[in-house]
Amino acid sequence: MKFKKLAALASSVILATSIFAGCGGSSSSTSTSSSSDSSKKKVVIGFAQVGAESGWRTAETNSIKEIPKLDPNVDLKFSDGQQKQENQIKAIRSFIAQKVSVIALDPVVETGWDTVLKEAKDAKIPVVIVDRGVKVSDESLYTCFLGSDMEEEGKRAAKLIIDHFGKDAKLNIAELQGTVGSSAMVGRQKGFNETIKDCPNYKIIKSQTGDFTRAKGKEVMEAFLKSDGDKINVLWSHNDDMGVGAIQAIEEYGKKPGKDIFIVSVDGIKDMFQMMADGKSNGIVECNPLLGPQLLETAKAVVAGQKVEKNIKSKESVFTQDQAKKELPNRKY
Ligand code: GZL
């Protein structure tokens, strides 16, 4: 397990720097350009990002914004969708108008992409789906997916709870869901629920979206505690940021997070590792945001017409409370 973690960290940290060019067309876009070998045709990546809702998202953005420093013949046009699908669709249309070499999309939700992806296909611009997945009527509307197995992350979160309490324990679980309709929320919930089917006395007594943000996670947990604070003994949070907010709510309510309420969450941001090192959380399922290097290689291969796998999975681990202190210094985000 430890070797896999180091390998995963090494693979995502070996290459990492950046400059980007051009500009997207959405409500918030950035761009930079760099000097390069002018004889070679530049690869221009248009990246439509979800938003800036969590520590994980910031780490992903920083990793992807590092891309052009890895290869001066690559420019990046970056657009922040501010968690709105219409902004991301506008950005994709802008990238098509600018005739970028390849479009990369991290879709805020799974559905509603067929029309704009058809426009990209008609413009002969390949599309790489990054991080979250899409549900489309025709899989040829995108070249490949690069990111995590969200269902597996949900299964791993459930296994952390089963490993600690056993399958026969009587548990009242509060669930903080991610953004409704996102593949991260759908996949994690599916994987978790399938895994606890073998645990007859595990009950999810509260479940509501905190939209992957710290503030909303705190607010929803406050409401959970108000109605069922005396029953809840496990918190399952679809990401660390909502978990960090919930820990604050649990302390303000007068209970001990990590002791009175067993907490597991997904991502692996530094703040949650610190919480776990302080005994306030019990398990983290890693979701690797450092996708820049893999996206660069995938984009270049796609533009060069090379065959790529339809699903390129990122490498991730699981951490328990006893590993937190040792792992904390290794966390890059
Ligand atoms: C998961 C990613 C999720 C993170 C959240 O791959 O899409 O979105 O788990 C982020 O922190 O908001």
XYZ file of C-alpha atoms and ligand atoms in Angstrom:
345
model
C 0.000 0.000 0.000
C 2.720 2.480 0.936
C 4.725 1.788 -2.260
C 1.580 2.395 -4.352
C 1.072 5.726 -2.578
C 4.634 6.843 -3.255
C 4.345 5.677 -6.890
C 1.077 7.606 -7.285
C 2.597 10.730 -5.753
C 5.779 10.393 -7.826
C 3.854 9.930 -11.075
C 1.811 13.030 -10.429
C 4.646 15.189 -9.113
C 7.557 14.249 -11.474
C 6.458 16.739 -14.138
C 4.851 19.932 -12.885
C 5.216 23.685 -14.083
C 3.187 26.186 -16.532
C 2.357 29.075 -19.008
C -0.908 29.395 -21.015
C -2.178 31.335 -24.121
C -5.386 32.703 -25.596
C -8.585 33.106 -23.635
C -11.841 31.176 -23.144
C -15.259 32.779 -23.750
C -16.972 32.182 -20.441
C -17.647 34.411 -17.462
C -14.190 33.775 -16.075
C -11.178 32.748 -18.145
C -7.408 33.174 -18.021
C -4.586 32.688 -20.464
C -0.825 33.036 -20.791
C 1.629 32.312 -23.620
C 5.287 31.321 -23.663
C 8.212 31.526 -26.037
C 8.613 28.298 -27.988
C 9.955 26.669 -31.128
C 7.956 28.684 -33.675
C 8.598 26.156 -36.463
C 6.513 23.479 -34.666
C 2.679 23.840 -34.779
C 1.451 24.583 -31.251
C -1.018 22.286 -29.514
C -3.729 24.488 -28.021
C -5.821 22.945 -25.232
C -9.118 24.608 -24.330
C -10.003 23.537 -20.763
C -13.526 24.112 -19.370
C -13.215 23.769 -15.571
C -16.129 23.153 -13.154
C -15.406 26.027 -10.786
C -13.384 26.715 -7.608
C -15.640 25.078 -5.005
C -13.100 23.028 -3.052
C -9.478 22.490 -2.131
C -9.468 19.516 -4.464
C -10.661 21.698 -7.381
C -8.008 24.320 -6.707
C -5.321 21.629 -6.735
C -6.635 20.249 -10.031
C -6.743 23.733 -11.574
C -3.184 24.482 -10.458
C -1.955 21.175 -11.861
C -3.620 21.778 -15.241
C -2.453 25.399 -15.359
C 1.065 24.017 -15.017
C 0.778 22.151 -18.341
C 2.447 24.581 -20.818
C 5.596 24.798 -18.659
C 5.986 21.056 -19.244
C 5.955 21.588 -23.021
C 6.528 25.074 -24.539
C 4.725 23.907 -27.689
C 1.490 23.654 -25.745
C -0.802 26.588 -24.949
C -3.714 26.425 -22.490
C -6.958 28.394 -22.687
C -8.609 28.054 -19.261
C -12.230 28.831 -18.404
C -13.768 28.668 -14.884
C -17.427 27.602 -15.205
C -18.276 28.856 -11.710
C -20.240 25.591 -11.198
C -22.726 26.442 -13.956
C -23.200 24.131 -16.943
C -24.238 27.042 -19.177
C -20.880 28.719 -18.595
C -19.041 25.543 -19.538
C -21.113 25.168 -22.714
C -20.332 28.805 -23.624
C -16.631 28.137 -23.054
C -16.683 25.052 -25.316
C -18.364 27.096 -28.069
C -15.701 29.749 -27.665
C -12.936 27.141 -27.941
C -14.574 25.815 -31.138
C -14.688 29.365 -32.574
C -10.999 29.787 -31.693
C -10.231 26.467 -33.435
C -8.269 24.972 -30.508
C -6.467 21.662 -31.156
C -8.311 19.767 -28.413
C -11.029 20.508 -25.837
C -10.792 19.195 -22.272
C -13.988 19.271 -20.193
C -14.451 18.627 -16.473
C -18.279 18.456 -16.489
C -20.109 19.914 -13.490
C -22.947 17.398 -14.036
C -23.217 14.169 -16.082
C -25.997 15.056 -18.544
C -26.821 17.860 -21.029
C -23.637 17.724 -23.145
C -24.778 15.955 -26.368
C -25.530 19.110 -28.389
C -22.299 21.006 -27.694
C -20.128 17.882 -28.002
C -21.760 17.265 -31.411
C -20.751 20.838 -32.390
C -17.142 20.031 -31.387
C -17.274 16.774 -33.367
C -18.645 18.581 -36.438
C -15.773 21.078 -36.065
C -13.390 18.075 -35.995
C -12.039 19.069 -32.535
C -11.410 16.049 -30.258
C -12.747 16.175 -26.673
C -11.087 14.692 -23.570
C -13.362 14.345 -20.508
C -11.393 15.004 -17.292
C -12.173 14.065 -13.670
C -15.987 13.849 -13.706
C -17.825 11.779 -16.332
C -20.572 12.464 -18.871
C -23.663 10.459 -19.886
C -24.137 10.899 -23.656
C -26.256 9.097 -26.285
C -23.178 8.514 -28.462
C -19.834 7.615 -26.828
C -17.986 8.788 -29.956
C -18.787 12.381 -28.920
C -15.657 12.244 -26.766
C -12.308 10.579 -27.401
C -11.507 9.412 -23.853
C -12.053 9.901 -20.104
C -9.186 10.679 -17.712
C -9.935 10.509 -13.982
C -10.976 8.524 -10.919
C -13.314 5.580 -10.453
C -15.922 7.310 -8.307
C -17.863 4.101 -7.536
C -14.651 2.530 -6.254
C -14.114 5.576 -4.027
C -17.588 5.064 -2.509
C -16.839 1.365 -1.937
C -13.524 2.226 -0.241
C -15.270 4.719 2.069
C -17.791 2.069 3.126
C -15.007 -0.471 3.685
C -13.236 1.956 6.056
C -16.405 1.950 8.197
C -16.867 -1.846 7.971
C -13.191 -2.438 8.854
C -13.649 -0.318 11.989
C -17.092 -1.397 13.250
C -17.694 -4.765 11.567
C -20.676 -5.696 9.353
C -23.055 -6.384 12.240
C -22.727 -3.060 14.053
C -25.807 -0.866 14.498
C -24.925 2.430 12.793
C -26.920 5.586 12.087
C -25.151 7.241 9.168
C -25.438 10.882 8.061
C -24.478 11.415 4.394
C -23.250 14.709 2.934
C -23.766 14.314 -0.826
C -21.690 16.142 -3.434
C -23.176 18.285 -6.232
C -26.434 16.603 -7.258
C -26.114 14.994 -10.712
C -22.320 15.071 -10.782
C -20.645 11.754 -11.557
C -18.628 12.168 -8.340
C -21.819 12.274 -6.245
C -23.655 9.593 -8.267
C -20.695 7.180 -8.347
C -19.652 7.584 -4.718
C -23.217 7.169 -3.449
C -23.740 4.077 -5.642
C -20.483 2.424 -4.560
C -21.111 3.172 -0.867
C -24.729 1.983 -0.872
C -23.896 -1.244 -2.729
C -21.134 -2.054 -0.221
C -23.252 -1.524 2.917
C -25.990 -3.814 1.546
C -24.149 -6.626 3.441
C -24.545 -4.690 6.712
C -28.173 -5.126 7.838
C -27.959 -2.651 10.718
C -26.254 0.188 8.826
C -28.918 2.850 8.324
C -28.482 6.109 6.386
C -30.830 8.232 8.490
C -29.919 11.647 6.951
C -28.762 12.437 3.415
C -28.546 15.852 1.714
C -26.247 17.719 -0.661
C -23.633 20.139 0.635
C -22.584 20.880 -2.988
C -18.959 19.938 -2.205
C -18.385 23.204 -0.311
C -17.168 23.747 3.275
C -19.841 26.333 4.112
C -22.755 24.222 2.869
C -21.334 21.117 4.526
C -21.341 22.918 7.889
C -24.855 24.281 7.356
C -26.333 20.882 6.428
C -24.547 19.107 9.298
C -25.968 21.684 11.725
C -29.449 20.761 10.511
C -28.675 17.008 10.779
C -27.485 17.478 14.382
C -30.510 19.597 15.281
C -32.878 16.813 14.230
C -30.838 13.669 14.987
C -27.711 14.694 16.887
C -28.335 12.069 19.564
C -28.579 9.217 16.992
C -25.859 9.930 14.385
C -22.671 7.931 15.012
C -21.117 8.000 11.509
C -20.641 10.818 8.962
C -20.029 9.831 5.309
C -18.986 12.955 3.358
C -18.530 12.826 -0.437
C -15.591 15.221 -0.145
C -13.182 16.568 2.475
C -14.333 20.199 2.261
C -17.883 19.369 3.366
C -16.336 17.118 6.016
C -14.198 19.966 7.387
C -17.306 22.158 7.620
C -19.214 19.343 9.333
C -16.432 18.847 11.901
C -16.864 22.505 12.911
C -20.610 21.975 13.275
C -20.104 18.827 15.386
C -17.744 20.669 17.766
C -20.138 23.627 18.065
C -22.911 21.126 18.833
C -20.793 19.834 21.743
C -19.770 16.421 20.379
C -16.289 15.073 19.606
C -15.709 14.537 15.836
C -13.650 11.382 15.219
C -14.814 9.929 18.563
C -18.578 10.454 19.127
C -19.046 10.555 15.337
C -16.823 8.393 13.087
C -15.983 10.379 9.943
C -14.889 9.269 6.463
C -14.528 11.483 3.388
C -12.977 11.577 -0.099
C -10.230 13.701 -1.703
C -7.136 13.832 0.543
C -6.625 17.581 0.992
C -4.057 18.755 3.564
C -6.722 20.294 5.838
C -8.483 16.952 6.269
C -5.197 15.146 6.889
C -4.575 17.704 9.642
C -8.033 17.000 11.107
C -7.278 13.268 11.039
C -3.853 13.826 12.630
C -5.704 15.754 15.379
C -8.049 12.767 15.879
C -11.101 14.603 14.481
C -11.586 12.338 11.455
C -11.101 8.618 10.881
C -10.554 7.828 7.210
C -9.744 9.467 3.870
C -10.224 7.966 0.420
C -7.766 9.692 -1.907
C -9.003 11.225 -5.182
C -6.023 12.450 -7.191
C -6.459 16.044 -8.532
C -2.951 16.313 -9.988
C -4.138 15.482 -13.516
C -2.066 18.057 -15.429
C 0.770 15.768 -16.565
C -1.619 12.986 -17.658
C -3.859 15.486 -19.497
C -0.828 16.917 -21.337
C 0.298 13.484 -22.545
C -3.260 12.461 -23.461
C -3.958 15.727 -25.346
C -0.744 15.450 -27.375
C -1.456 11.810 -28.232
C -5.027 12.622 -29.297
C -3.930 15.584 -31.458
C -1.243 13.388 -33.041
C -3.961 10.881 -33.935
C -2.509 8.171 -31.710
C -4.842 5.512 -30.255
C -5.628 6.166 -26.554
C -7.602 4.063 -24.041
C -11.247 5.127 -23.706
C -10.928 5.195 -19.869
C -7.630 6.310 -18.301
C -7.881 5.863 -14.521
C -5.830 7.940 -12.049
C -3.993 6.138 -9.217
C -5.216 6.675 -5.601
C -4.980 5.241 -2.056
C -6.853 5.075 1.264
C -5.593 6.462 4.586
C -6.635 5.710 8.188
C -6.106 7.827 11.288
C -2.886 6.023 12.329
C -1.287 6.981 8.970
C -2.289 10.655 9.052
C 0.685 12.168 10.897
C 3.204 10.369 8.651
C 1.370 11.203 5.390
C 0.617 14.870 6.196
C 4.054 16.229 5.100
C 3.662 14.456 1.738
C 0.405 16.198 0.846
C 0.834 18.627 -2.040
C -2.584 20.355 -1.846
C -13.917 14.442 -7.810
C -14.157 15.916 -7.989
C -14.920 16.415 -6.821
C -14.099 16.425 -5.544
C -14.662 17.624 -4.878
O -13.213 13.911 -8.849
O -14.896 16.164 -9.167
O -15.337 17.744 -7.080
O -14.236 15.262 -4.778
C -14.789 18.579 -6.045
O -13.872 18.157 -3.854
O -15.615 19.630 -5.753
